[in-house]
Amino acid sequence: MDDLVVSLAGSFQVSNDHNTIAAAHPRFAQYKVKPCRVGQEARRHKLLEIQKRKREDYVSHIRRLGENDWARMEKEITNESQCSEAMEVDVKRPGQHYKNQLMLSEWLVDVPADLTEEWILVPCPVGRRNLVVAGKGVTRSYSKNGYCMLTFPSALPSGNKSVAFKDSDYTLLDCIYSEVSRTFYVLDIMSWKTHPVVDSETEFRFYWLKTKLEEECPSAAIYSKTNKNKFVTLPTFSCTPEGVTAALDAEYPFQVDGLLFYHKRTHYTFGSTPLVGWLKPYMVQEILGISVPSKYMTEKPSSYSNLPQHISSESHKPKSKGQQECQGMSREDKKAQLKRETNSSGDAEAMHV
């Protein structure tokens, strides 16, 4: 009992000095405390844990995209809120158009501690981001906003009617389309001949893509009556200083728009993810401390000072002319205007690769 009295006496402070109203209230520091923003590195680890629990949903979703079958969606999909700050891994029905069905990058703001060991670099050409769906004897490409941009025959499995195919077969590719060269530069693969790989890690998807497209379907890289646009894979590099330097020094048959950094362990997810990073070539020296050839440094805008300032200025840009014109339009006119803008506006950065 004596020990308890001594303990209580030491913990209670009732003197005027400690409780004066001139001092801040002891609970003031707890009032309206805003939570700290979670950094990219923490979000990367969180997403890698989430994807382990979402494999069945991803595979079912890819089947629906390929077959355009949504009848049993409500029974098969359970929407869970996995974490804050828009980190949900959504597999919702895209609606009439295939909108937001691509894995998009974030600016590489926080350099990963395991960049040299666990990341892959892919040079990205200037062009339009497209989801390509081949099935039932026809090939269609959809913009990031979900509009069907092209319908054409291709040498992809089930991509044209002149070759025997199964109605149930479909192929889904993530591409950058160059209208000038009529070429789809294939960034990633979701499914090949009904075999989904969205639940596979990046290293395997890239290997599978190269094997299937270059070895099993070489005619897809050649113009023909049954292949109206070429499909070409992109080179990959390690993210070591030597690998990044090699990527910057290499010569390509296209104009380089930027560099994509893929985490080796990420599955193919829909929407923006910190597991895929994006940098313009002239930003590499600032972010990674690696020298950049002069051919890329000359592309740096005169207004550019650093990446944080660039991100801030991009987020405060006014609406585009097309978006402003959409105000007051009918629903059909809005769709037509936005589709025209999707067809004609800027490079890969503008569409958030």
Short mmCIF file of N, CA, C and O in Angstrom, two decimals, residues 159-213:
data_model
loop_
_atom_site.label_atom_id
_atom_site.label_comp_id
_atom_site.label_asym_id
_atom_site.label_seq_id
_atom_site.Cartn_x
_atom_site.Cartn_y
_atom_site.Cartn_z
N GLY A 159 -7.24 -13.02 -83.68
CA GLY A 159 -7.30 -11.61 -84.07
C GLY A 159 -7.80 -11.34 -85.47
O GLY A 159 -8.02 -10.18 -85.83
N ASN A 160 -8.01 -12.39 -86.31
CA ASN A 160 -8.58 -12.17 -87.63
C ASN A 160 -9.36 -13.42 -88.06
O ASN A 160 -9.10 -14.52 -87.58
N LYS A 161 -10.30 -13.21 -88.98
CA LYS A 161 -11.22 -14.28 -89.36
C LYS A 161 -10.65 -15.23 -90.41
O LYS A 161 -11.25 -16.27 -90.71
N SER A 162 -9.51 -14.90 -90.98
CA SER A 162 -8.94 -15.74 -92.04
C SER A 162 -8.20 -16.96 -91.49
O SER A 162 -7.81 -17.84 -92.25
N VAL A 163 -7.98 -16.96 -90.18
CA VAL A 163 -7.29 -18.08 -89.53
C VAL A 163 -8.26 -18.73 -88.54
O VAL A 163 -9.00 -18.03 -87.83
N ALA A 164 -8.26 -20.04 -88.50
CA ALA A 164 -9.15 -20.76 -87.59
C ALA A 164 -8.91 -20.34 -86.14
O ALA A 164 -7.76 -20.17 -85.72
N PHE A 165 -9.99 -20.15 -85.41
CA PHE A 165 -9.86 -19.73 -84.01
C PHE A 165 -11.03 -20.26 -83.21
O PHE A 165 -12.06 -20.66 -83.75
N LYS A 166 -10.86 -20.26 -81.90
CA LYS A 166 -11.94 -20.64 -80.99
C LYS A 166 -12.65 -19.38 -80.51
O LYS A 166 -12.01 -18.37 -80.21
N ASP A 167 -13.96 -19.44 -80.41
CA ASP A 167 -14.72 -18.28 -79.92
C ASP A 167 -14.31 -17.90 -78.51
O ASP A 167 -14.44 -16.74 -78.11
N SER A 168 -13.84 -18.89 -77.74
CA SER A 168 -13.49 -18.63 -76.34
C SER A 168 -12.09 -18.05 -76.17
O SER A 168 -11.73 -17.62 -75.08
N ASP A 169 -11.29 -18.03 -77.25
CA ASP A 169 -9.91 -17.53 -77.14
C ASP A 169 -9.88 -16.01 -77.18
O ASP A 169 -10.64 -15.37 -77.91
N TYR A 170 -8.95 -15.43 -76.43
CA TYR A 170 -8.75 -13.98 -76.46
C TYR A 170 -7.33 -13.67 -76.01
O TYR A 170 -6.70 -14.43 -75.28
N THR A 171 -6.83 -12.53 -76.47
CA THR A 171 -5.50 -12.05 -76.11
C THR A 171 -5.59 -10.58 -75.73
O THR A 171 -6.24 -9.81 -76.43
N LEU A 172 -4.97 -10.21 -74.62
CA LEU A 172 -4.99 -8.82 -74.15
C LEU A 172 -3.57 -8.32 -73.95
O LEU A 172 -2.78 -8.95 -73.23
N LEU A 173 -3.25 -7.19 -74.59
CA LEU A 173 -1.91 -6.61 -74.50
C LEU A 173 -2.00 -5.14 -74.09
O LEU A 173 -2.94 -4.43 -74.47
N ASP A 174 -1.01 -4.69 -73.35
CA ASP A 174 -0.86 -3.29 -72.94
C ASP A 174 0.19 -2.67 -73.85
O ASP A 174 1.35 -3.10 -73.85
N CYS A 175 -0.21 -1.68 -74.65
CA CYS A 175 0.67 -1.17 -75.71
C CYS A 175 0.76 0.35 -75.75
O CYS A 175 -0.07 1.06 -75.17
N ILE A 176 1.79 0.82 -76.44
CA ILE A 176 1.91 2.21 -76.86
C ILE A 176 1.77 2.21 -78.38
O ILE A 176 2.53 1.52 -79.07
N TYR A 177 0.80 2.97 -78.90
CA TYR A 177 0.56 2.96 -80.35
C TYR A 177 1.17 4.19 -81.00
O TYR A 177 0.91 5.33 -80.60
N SER A 178 1.99 3.93 -82.02
CA SER A 178 2.55 5.01 -82.83
C SER A 178 1.77 5.06 -84.14
O SER A 178 1.85 4.14 -84.96
N GLU A 179 0.99 6.14 -84.31
CA GLU A 179 0.19 6.27 -85.51
C GLU A 179 1.06 6.48 -86.75
O GLU A 179 0.72 6.03 -87.84
N VAL A 180 2.20 7.13 -86.57
CA VAL A 180 3.10 7.41 -87.69
C VAL A 180 3.63 6.12 -88.31
O VAL A 180 3.62 5.95 -89.54
N SER A 181 4.08 5.20 -87.46
CA SER A 181 4.66 3.95 -87.96
C SER A 181 3.67 2.79 -87.96
O SER A 181 4.03 1.67 -88.31
N ARG A 182 2.42 3.06 -87.54
CA ARG A 182 1.38 2.02 -87.44
C ARG A 182 1.91 0.81 -86.67
O ARG A 182 1.80 -0.33 -87.09
N THR A 183 2.49 1.12 -85.51
CA THR A 183 3.10 0.08 -84.69
C THR A 183 2.59 0.13 -83.26
O THR A 183 2.52 1.21 -82.66
N PHE A 184 2.25 -1.04 -82.74
CA PHE A 184 1.94 -1.18 -81.33
C PHE A 184 3.20 -1.68 -80.62
O PHE A 184 3.64 -2.81 -80.86
N TYR A 185 3.80 -0.83 -79.80
CA TYR A 185 4.94 -1.25 -78.99
C TYR A 185 4.37 -1.85 -77.70
O TYR A 185 3.72 -1.16 -76.92
N VAL A 186 4.61 -3.13 -77.51
CA VAL A 186 3.94 -3.85 -76.42
C VAL A 186 4.72 -3.69 -75.12
O VAL A 186 5.87 -4.13 -75.00
N LEU A 187 4.09 -3.05 -74.15
CA LEU A 187 4.70 -2.85 -72.83
C LEU A 187 4.54 -4.08 -71.95
O LEU A 187 5.47 -4.47 -71.24
N ASP A 188 3.35 -4.67 -71.96
CA ASP A 188 3.04 -5.73 -71.00
C ASP A 188 1.95 -6.63 -71.58
O ASP A 188 1.33 -6.30 -72.60
N ILE A 189 1.73 -7.73 -70.92
CA ILE A 189 0.73 -8.71 -71.37
C ILE A 189 -0.19 -9.08 -70.21
O ILE A 189 0.26 -9.26 -69.08
N MET A 190 -1.48 -9.19 -70.50
CA MET A 190 -2.47 -9.62 -69.51
C MET A 190 -2.92 -11.05 -69.75
O MET A 190 -3.15 -11.80 -68.80
N SER A 191 -3.07 -11.40 -71.03
CA SER A 191 -3.53 -12.74 -71.37
C SER A 191 -3.08 -13.09 -72.77
O SER A 191 -3.02 -12.21 -73.65
N TRP A 192 -2.76 -14.36 -72.99
CA TRP A 192 -2.39 -14.84 -74.32
C TRP A 192 -3.16 -16.13 -74.61
O TRP A 192 -3.00 -17.12 -73.92
N LYS A 193 -4.03 -16.06 -75.60
CA LYS A 193 -4.81 -17.23 -76.01
C LYS A 193 -5.54 -17.83 -74.82
O LYS A 193 -5.45 -19.02 -74.54
N THR A 194 -6.24 -16.96 -74.09
CA THR A 194 -7.09 -17.31 -72.95
C THR A 194 -6.29 -17.69 -71.70
O THR A 194 -6.87 -18.02 -70.67
N HIS A 195 -4.96 -17.61 -71.76
CA HIS A 195 -4.16 -17.93 -70.58
C HIS A 195 -3.79 -16.63 -69.87
O HIS A 195 -2.92 -15.89 -70.34
N PRO A 196 -4.45 -16.31 -68.74
CA PRO A 196 -4.17 -15.04 -68.05
C PRO A 196 -2.85 -15.08 -67.30
O PRO A 196 -2.47 -16.10 -66.72
N VAL A 197 -2.13 -13.95 -67.32
CA VAL A 197 -0.86 -13.85 -66.59
C VAL A 197 -0.84 -12.60 -65.70
O VAL A 197 0.23 -12.19 -65.26
N VAL A 198 -2.01 -12.01 -65.46
CA VAL A 198 -2.05 -10.83 -64.59
C VAL A 198 -1.62 -11.14 -63.17
O VAL A 198 -1.15 -10.26 -62.44
N ASP A 199 -1.76 -12.40 -62.77
CA ASP A 199 -1.37 -12.78 -61.42
C ASP A 199 0.06 -13.29 -61.37
O ASP A 199 0.49 -13.87 -60.36
N SER A 200 0.82 -13.07 -62.44
CA SER A 200 2.23 -13.46 -62.48
C SER A 200 3.11 -12.23 -62.26
O SER A 200 2.70 -11.10 -62.50
N GLU A 201 4.34 -12.46 -61.81
CA GLU A 201 5.25 -11.36 -61.54
C GLU A 201 5.80 -10.78 -62.84
O GLU A 201 5.75 -11.42 -63.90
N THR A 202 6.31 -9.57 -62.75
CA THR A 202 6.77 -8.84 -63.94
C THR A 202 7.79 -9.63 -64.76
O THR A 202 7.68 -9.69 -65.98
N GLU A 203 8.77 -10.21 -64.11
CA GLU A 203 9.81 -10.94 -64.83
C GLU A 203 9.22 -12.04 -65.71
O GLU A 203 9.62 -12.21 -66.86
N PHE A 204 8.26 -12.78 -65.15
CA PHE A 204 7.65 -13.85 -65.94
C PHE A 204 6.81 -13.29 -67.07
O PHE A 204 6.85 -13.80 -68.20
N ARG A 205 6.03 -12.24 -66.80
CA ARG A 205 5.18 -11.65 -67.85
C ARG A 205 6.03 -11.18 -69.03
O ARG A 205 5.68 -11.39 -70.19
N PHE A 206 7.15 -10.53 -68.74
CA PHE A 206 8.02 -10.04 -69.81
C PHE A 206 8.63 -11.20 -70.61
O PHE A 206 8.73 -11.14 -71.84
N TYR A 207 9.02 -12.26 -69.91
CA TYR A 207 9.56 -13.45 -70.59
C TYR A 207 8.47 -14.09 -71.46
O TYR A 207 8.71 -14.45 -72.63
N TRP A 208 7.28 -14.24 -70.90
CA TRP A 208 6.16 -14.87 -71.60
C TRP A 208 5.79 -14.05 -72.85
O TRP A 208 5.55 -14.60 -73.92
N LEU A 209 5.75 -12.73 -72.70
CA LEU A 209 5.41 -11.85 -73.81
C LEU A 209 6.41 -12.01 -74.95
O LEU A 209 6.02 -12.17 -76.12
N LYS A 210 7.69 -11.96 -74.64
CA LYS A 210 8.73 -12.07 -75.67
C LYS A 210 8.67 -13.43 -76.37
O LYS A 210 8.78 -13.52 -77.59
N THR A 211 8.45 -14.49 -75.58
CA THR A 211 8.39 -15.84 -76.14
C THR A 211 7.20 -16.00 -77.08
O THR A 211 7.33 -16.48 -78.21
N LYS A 212 6.03 -15.58 -76.62
CA LYS A 212 4.82 -15.76 -77.41
C LYS A 212 4.81 -14.89 -78.66
O LYS A 212 4.46 -15.36 -79.76
N LEU A 213 5.17 -13.63 -78.51
CA LEU A 213 5.05 -12.69 -79.63
C LEU A 213 6.15 -12.89 -80.66
O LEU A 213 5.88 -12.86 -81.88
#
